[in-house]
Amino acid sequence: MKQAQKWVGDRYVPCELPDSCTTYESDMDKEVTCCSCGRRLKYNDGYTSRTYRDDNGFGYIECDDCYFKGKENE
């Protein structure tokens, strides 16, 4: 499991994500895991999460359903 930060309300809280979640890949066709729902997708088909980030501030990849659901809640 990877250590990550999740935006909850007005602050980030520590959380864990599966090892197959990623913030960057050089192979855009690599299959990765959505950091929100766990769905498998190609890296190129994902969006940078506004909710989950690594310790350096880079967002993990989310599927389109989770990304746009998060934008509706803002």
CSV table of N, CA, C and O in Angstrom, one decimal:
chain,number,residue,atom,x,y,z
A,1,MET,N,0.8,-1.2,0.0
A,1,MET,CA,0.0,0.0,0.0
A,1,MET,C,0.9,1.3,0.0
A,1,MET,O,2.0,1.3,0.6
A,2,LYS,N,0.4,2.3,-0.7
A,2,LYS,CA,1.1,3.6,-0.7
A,2,LYS,C,0.5,4.5,0.3
A,2,LYS,O,-0.7,4.6,0.4
A,3,GLN,N,1.3,5.3,0.9
A,3,GLN,CA,0.9,6.4,1.7
A,3,GLN,C,0.4,7.6,0.9
A,3,GLN,O,1.1,7.9,-0.1
A,4,ALA,N,-0.7,8.2,1.2
A,4,ALA,CA,-1.2,9.3,0.4
A,4,ALA,C,-1.9,10.3,1.3
A,4,ALA,O,-2.0,10.0,2.5
A,5,GLN,N,-2.4,11.4,0.7
A,5,GLN,CA,-3.1,12.4,1.5
A,5,GLN,C,-4.5,12.5,0.8
A,5,GLN,O,-4.6,12.6,-0.5
A,6,LYS,N,-5.6,12.6,1.5
A,6,LYS,CA,-6.9,12.8,1.0
A,6,LYS,C,-7.5,14.1,1.5
A,6,LYS,O,-7.5,14.4,2.7
A,7,TRP,N,-8.0,14.9,0.6
A,7,TRP,CA,-8.7,16.2,1.0
A,7,TRP,C,-10.0,15.9,1.6
A,7,TRP,O,-10.9,15.3,0.9
A,8,VAL,N,-10.2,16.3,2.9
A,8,VAL,CA,-11.5,16.1,3.5
A,8,VAL,C,-11.9,17.4,4.2
A,8,VAL,O,-11.3,17.8,5.1
A,9,GLY,N,-12.9,18.0,3.6
A,9,GLY,CA,-13.4,19.3,4.2
A,9,GLY,C,-12.5,20.4,3.9
A,9,GLY,O,-12.5,21.0,2.9
A,10,ASP,N,-11.6,20.7,4.9
A,10,ASP,CA,-10.7,21.8,4.8
A,10,ASP,C,-9.2,21.4,5.1
A,10,ASP,O,-8.4,22.3,5.3
A,11,ARG,N,-8.9,20.1,5.0
A,11,ARG,CA,-7.5,19.7,5.3
A,11,ARG,C,-7.3,18.4,4.7
A,11,ARG,O,-8.2,17.6,4.3
A,12,TYR,N,-6.0,18.0,4.6
A,12,TYR,CA,-5.6,16.7,4.1
A,12,TYR,C,-5.4,15.7,5.3
A,12,TYR,O,-4.9,16.1,6.3
A,13,VAL,N,-5.9,14.5,5.1
A,13,VAL,CA,-5.7,13.5,6.1
A,13,VAL,C,-5.0,12.3,5.5
A,13,VAL,O,-5.1,12.0,4.3
A,14,PRO,N,-4.1,11.6,6.2
A,14,PRO,CA,-3.4,10.5,5.7
A,14,PRO,C,-4.3,9.3,5.3
A,14,PRO,O,-5.4,9.1,5.9
A,15,CYS,N,-4.0,8.6,4.2
A,15,CYS,CA,-4.7,7.5,3.8
A,15,CYS,C,-3.8,6.5,3.1
A,15,CYS,O,-2.6,6.9,2.8
A,16,GLU,N,-4.2,5.3,2.7
A,16,GLU,CA,-3.5,4.4,2.0
A,16,GLU,C,-4.2,4.1,0.7
A,16,GLU,O,-5.4,4.0,0.6
A,17,LEU,N,-3.4,3.9,-0.4
A,17,LEU,CA,-3.9,3.6,-1.7
A,17,LEU,C,-3.2,2.3,-2.2
A,17,LEU,O,-2.1,2.0,-1.8
A,18,PRO,N,-3.8,1.5,-3.1
A,18,PRO,CA,-3.2,0.4,-3.7
A,18,PRO,C,-1.9,0.7,-4.4
A,18,PRO,O,-1.8,1.9,-4.9
A,19,ASP,N,-0.9,-0.2,-4.4
A,19,ASP,CA,0.4,0.1,-5.1
A,19,ASP,C,0.2,0.4,-6.6
A,19,ASP,O,1.1,1.1,-7.2
A,20,SER,N,-0.9,0.0,-7.2
A,20,SER,CA,-1.1,0.2,-8.6
A,20,SER,C,-1.6,1.6,-8.9
A,20,SER,O,-1.8,1.9,-10.1
A,21,CYS,N,-1.9,2.4,-7.9
A,21,CYS,CA,-2.3,3.8,-8.1
A,21,CYS,C,-1.0,4.6,-8.4
A,21,CYS,O,0.1,4.3,-7.9
A,22,THR,N,-1.1,5.6,-9.3
A,22,THR,CA,0.1,6.3,-9.7
A,22,THR,C,-0.1,7.7,-9.9
A,22,THR,O,-1.3,8.1,-10.2
A,23,THR,N,0.9,8.5,-9.9
A,23,THR,CA,0.8,10.0,-10.2
A,23,THR,C,1.4,10.2,-11.6
A,23,THR,O,1.1,11.3,-12.2
A,24,TYR,N,2.3,9.3,-12.1
A,24,TYR,CA,3.0,9.6,-13.4
A,24,TYR,C,3.4,8.3,-14.0
A,24,TYR,O,3.8,7.3,-13.3
A,25,GLU,N,3.2,8.2,-15.3
A,25,GLU,CA,3.7,7.0,-16.1
A,25,GLU,C,4.2,7.6,-17.4
A,25,GLU,O,3.7,8.5,-18.0
A,26,SER,N,5.3,7.0,-17.9
A,26,SER,CA,5.9,7.4,-19.2
A,26,SER,C,5.2,6.6,-20.3
A,26,SER,O,5.1,7.1,-21.4
A,27,ASP,N,4.6,5.5,-20.0
A,27,ASP,CA,3.8,4.7,-21.0
A,27,ASP,C,2.3,5.0,-20.8
A,27,ASP,O,1.7,4.6,-19.8
A,28,MET,N,1.8,5.8,-21.7
A,28,MET,CA,0.4,6.3,-21.6
A,28,MET,C,-0.7,5.2,-21.7
A,28,MET,O,-1.8,5.4,-21.3
A,29,ASP,N,-0.3,4.0,-22.2
A,29,ASP,CA,-1.2,2.9,-22.3
A,29,ASP,C,-1.1,1.9,-21.2
A,29,ASP,O,-1.8,0.9,-21.1
A,30,LYS,N,-0.3,2.2,-20.2
A,30,LYS,CA,-0.2,1.3,-19.0
A,30,LYS,C,-1.5,1.3,-18.2
A,30,LYS,O,-2.1,2.3,-18.0
A,31,GLU,N,-1.9,0.1,-17.8
A,31,GLU,CA,-3.1,0.0,-17.0
A,31,GLU,C,-2.8,0.3,-15.5
A,31,GLU,O,-1.8,-0.2,-14.9
A,32,VAL,N,-3.6,1.3,-14.9
A,32,VAL,CA,-3.4,1.7,-13.6
A,32,VAL,C,-4.7,1.6,-12.8
A,32,VAL,O,-5.7,1.2,-13.4
A,33,THR,N,-4.7,1.9,-11.6
A,33,THR,CA,-5.9,1.8,-10.8
A,33,THR,C,-6.4,3.2,-10.4
A,33,THR,O,-5.6,4.1,-9.9
A,34,CYS,N,-7.7,3.5,-10.5
A,34,CYS,CA,-8.3,4.7,-10.0
A,34,CYS,C,-8.1,4.8,-8.5
A,34,CYS,O,-8.4,3.9,-7.8
A,35,CYS,N,-7.6,6.0,-8.1
A,35,CYS,CA,-7.4,6.1,-6.6
A,35,CYS,C,-8.6,6.3,-5.8
A,35,CYS,O,-8.6,6.1,-4.6
A,36,SER,N,-9.8,6.5,-6.4
A,36,SER,CA,-11.0,6.7,-5.7
A,36,SER,C,-11.8,5.4,-5.6
A,36,SER,O,-12.3,5.0,-4.5
A,37,CYS,N,-12.1,4.7,-6.8
A,37,CYS,CA,-13.0,3.6,-6.8
A,37,CYS,C,-12.2,2.3,-7.0
A,37,CYS,O,-12.8,1.2,-6.8
A,38,GLY,N,-11.0,2.3,-7.5
A,38,GLY,CA,-10.2,1.1,-7.7
A,38,GLY,C,-10.4,0.5,-9.1
A,38,GLY,O,-9.9,-0.6,-9.3
A,39,ARG,N,-11.2,1.1,-9.9
A,39,ARG,CA,-11.4,0.6,-11.3
A,39,ARG,C,-10.1,0.7,-12.1
A,39,ARG,O,-9.3,1.6,-11.9
A,40,ARG,N,-9.8,-0.3,-12.9
A,40,ARG,CA,-8.7,-0.4,-13.8
A,40,ARG,C,-8.9,0.5,-15.0
A,40,ARG,O,-10.0,0.4,-15.6
A,41,LEU,N,-7.9,1.3,-15.4
A,41,LEU,CA,-8.0,2.1,-16.6
A,41,LEU,C,-6.7,2.3,-17.2
A,41,LEU,O,-5.6,2.2,-16.5
A,42,LYS,N,-6.6,2.8,-18.5
A,42,LYS,CA,-5.3,3.2,-19.1
A,42,LYS,C,-5.0,4.5,-18.5
A,42,LYS,O,-5.8,5.4,-18.3
A,43,TYR,N,-3.7,4.7,-18.2
A,43,TYR,CA,-3.2,6.0,-17.7
A,43,TYR,C,-3.7,7.2,-18.5
A,43,TYR,O,-4.2,8.2,-18.0
A,44,ASN,N,-3.7,7.1,-19.8
A,44,ASN,CA,-4.1,8.1,-20.7
A,44,ASN,C,-5.6,8.5,-20.6
A,44,ASN,O,-6.0,9.5,-21.0
A,45,ASP,N,-6.4,7.5,-20.1
A,45,ASP,CA,-7.9,7.8,-20.0
A,45,ASP,C,-8.2,8.4,-18.6
A,45,ASP,O,-9.4,8.7,-18.4
A,46,GLY,N,-7.3,8.7,-17.8
A,46,GLY,CA,-7.5,9.2,-16.4
A,46,GLY,C,-7.3,10.7,-16.3
A,46,GLY,O,-6.9,11.4,-17.3
A,47,TYR,N,-7.7,11.2,-15.2
A,47,TYR,CA,-7.6,12.6,-14.8
A,47,TYR,C,-6.8,12.7,-13.5
A,47,TYR,O,-6.8,11.8,-12.7
A,48,THR,N,-6.1,13.9,-13.4
A,48,THR,CA,-5.4,14.1,-12.1
A,48,THR,C,-6.3,14.4,-11.0
A,48,THR,O,-7.1,15.4,-11.1
A,49,SER,N,-6.3,13.6,-10.0
A,49,SER,CA,-7.2,13.8,-8.8
A,49,SER,C,-7.0,15.1,-8.1
A,49,SER,O,-5.9,15.6,-7.9
A,50,ARG,N,-8.1,15.7,-7.7
A,50,ARG,CA,-8.1,16.9,-6.9
A,50,ARG,C,-8.3,16.6,-5.4
A,50,ARG,O,-8.2,17.4,-4.6
A,51,THR,N,-8.5,15.3,-5.2
A,51,THR,CA,-8.8,14.8,-3.8
A,51,THR,C,-7.6,14.1,-3.2
A,51,THR,O,-7.3,14.3,-2.0
A,52,TYR,N,-6.9,13.2,-4.0
A,52,TYR,CA,-5.8,12.4,-3.5
A,52,TYR,C,-4.5,12.9,-4.1
A,52,TYR,O,-4.4,13.2,-5.3
A,53,ARG,N,-3.5,13.0,-3.2
A,53,ARG,CA,-2.2,13.4,-3.7
A,53,ARG,C,-1.1,12.7,-2.9
A,53,ARG,O,-1.4,12.1,-1.8
A,54,ASP,N,0.1,12.7,-3.4
A,54,ASP,CA,1.2,12.1,-2.7
A,54,ASP,C,1.8,13.1,-1.8
A,54,ASP,O,1.4,14.3,-1.7
A,55,ASP,N,2.9,12.7,-1.1
A,55,ASP,CA,3.5,13.6,-0.1
A,55,ASP,C,4.2,14.8,-0.8
A,55,ASP,O,4.5,15.8,-0.1
A,56,ASN,N,4.4,14.8,-2.1
A,56,ASN,CA,5.1,15.9,-2.8
A,56,ASN,C,4.0,16.8,-3.5
A,56,ASN,O,4.4,17.8,-4.1
A,57,GLY,N,2.7,16.5,-3.3
A,57,GLY,CA,1.7,17.3,-3.9
A,57,GLY,C,1.2,16.9,-5.2
A,57,GLY,O,0.3,17.6,-5.8
A,58,PHE,N,1.7,15.8,-5.8
A,58,PHE,CA,1.2,15.4,-7.1
A,58,PHE,C,-0.1,14.6,-7.0
A,58,PHE,O,-0.2,13.7,-6.1
A,59,GLY,N,-1.0,14.8,-7.8
A,59,GLY,CA,-2.3,14.1,-7.8
A,59,GLY,C,-2.2,12.8,-8.4
A,59,GLY,O,-1.5,12.6,-9.4
A,60,TYR,N,-2.9,11.8,-7.8
A,60,TYR,CA,-3.0,10.5,-8.4
A,60,TYR,C,-4.0,10.5,-9.5
A,60,TYR,O,-4.8,11.4,-9.7
A,61,ILE,N,-4.1,9.4,-10.3
A,61,ILE,CA,-5.0,9.3,-11.5
A,61,ILE,C,-6.3,8.7,-11.0
A,61,ILE,O,-6.4,7.8,-10.2
A,62,GLU,N,-7.4,9.4,-11.5
A,62,GLU,CA,-8.8,9.0,-11.2
A,62,GLU,C,-9.5,8.7,-12.6
A,62,GLU,O,-9.1,9.3,-13.6
A,63,CYS,N,-10.5,7.8,-12.5
A,63,CYS,CA,-11.3,7.6,-13.7
A,63,CYS,C,-12.2,8.8,-13.9
A,63,CYS,O,-12.3,9.6,-13.0
A,64,ASP,N,-12.8,8.9,-15.1
A,64,ASP,CA,-13.6,10.0,-15.4
A,64,ASP,C,-14.8,10.1,-14.5
A,64,ASP,O,-15.2,11.2,-14.1
A,65,ASP,N,-15.4,9.0,-14.1
A,65,ASP,CA,-16.6,9.1,-13.2
A,65,ASP,C,-16.3,9.7,-11.9
A,65,ASP,O,-17.0,10.6,-11.4
A,66,CYS,N,-15.2,9.3,-11.3
A,66,CYS,CA,-14.8,9.8,-10.0
A,66,CYS,C,-14.4,11.3,-10.1
A,66,CYS,O,-14.7,12.1,-9.2
A,67,TYR,N,-13.7,11.6,-11.1
A,67,TYR,CA,-13.2,13.0,-11.3
A,67,TYR,C,-14.4,14.0,-11.4
A,67,TYR,O,-14.4,15.0,-10.7
A,68,PHE,N,-15.3,13.6,-12.3
A,68,PHE,CA,-16.4,14.6,-12.5
A,68,PHE,C,-17.4,14.6,-11.4
A,68,PHE,O,-18.1,15.6,-11.1
A,69,LYS,N,-17.5,13.4,-10.7
A,69,LYS,CA,-18.4,13.4,-9.5
A,69,LYS,C,-17.8,14.3,-8.4
A,69,LYS,O,-18.5,15.1,-7.7
A,70,GLY,N,-16.5,14.4,-8.3
A,70,GLY,CA,-15.8,15.2,-7.3
A,70,GLY,C,-16.0,16.7,-7.7
A,70,GLY,O,-16.1,17.6,-6.8
A,71,LYS,N,-15.9,17.0,-9.0
A,71,LYS,CA,-16.1,18.4,-9.4
A,71,LYS,C,-17.5,18.9,-9.1
A,71,LYS,O,-17.7,20.1,-8.8
A,72,GLU,N,-18.5,18.0,-9.2
A,72,GLU,CA,-19.9,18.4,-8.9
A,72,GLU,C,-20.1,18.8,-7.4
A,72,GLU,O,-20.9,19.6,-7.1
A,73,ASN,N,-19.3,18.1,-6.6
A,73,ASN,CA,-19.4,18.3,-5.1
A,73,ASN,C,-18.7,19.5,-4.6
A,73,ASN,O,-18.8,19.9,-3.5
A,74,GLU,N,-17.9,20.2,-5.5
A,74,GLU,CA,-17.2,21.4,-5.1
A,74,GLU,C,-18.1,22.6,-5.0
A,74,GLU,O,-19.1,22.8,-5.6
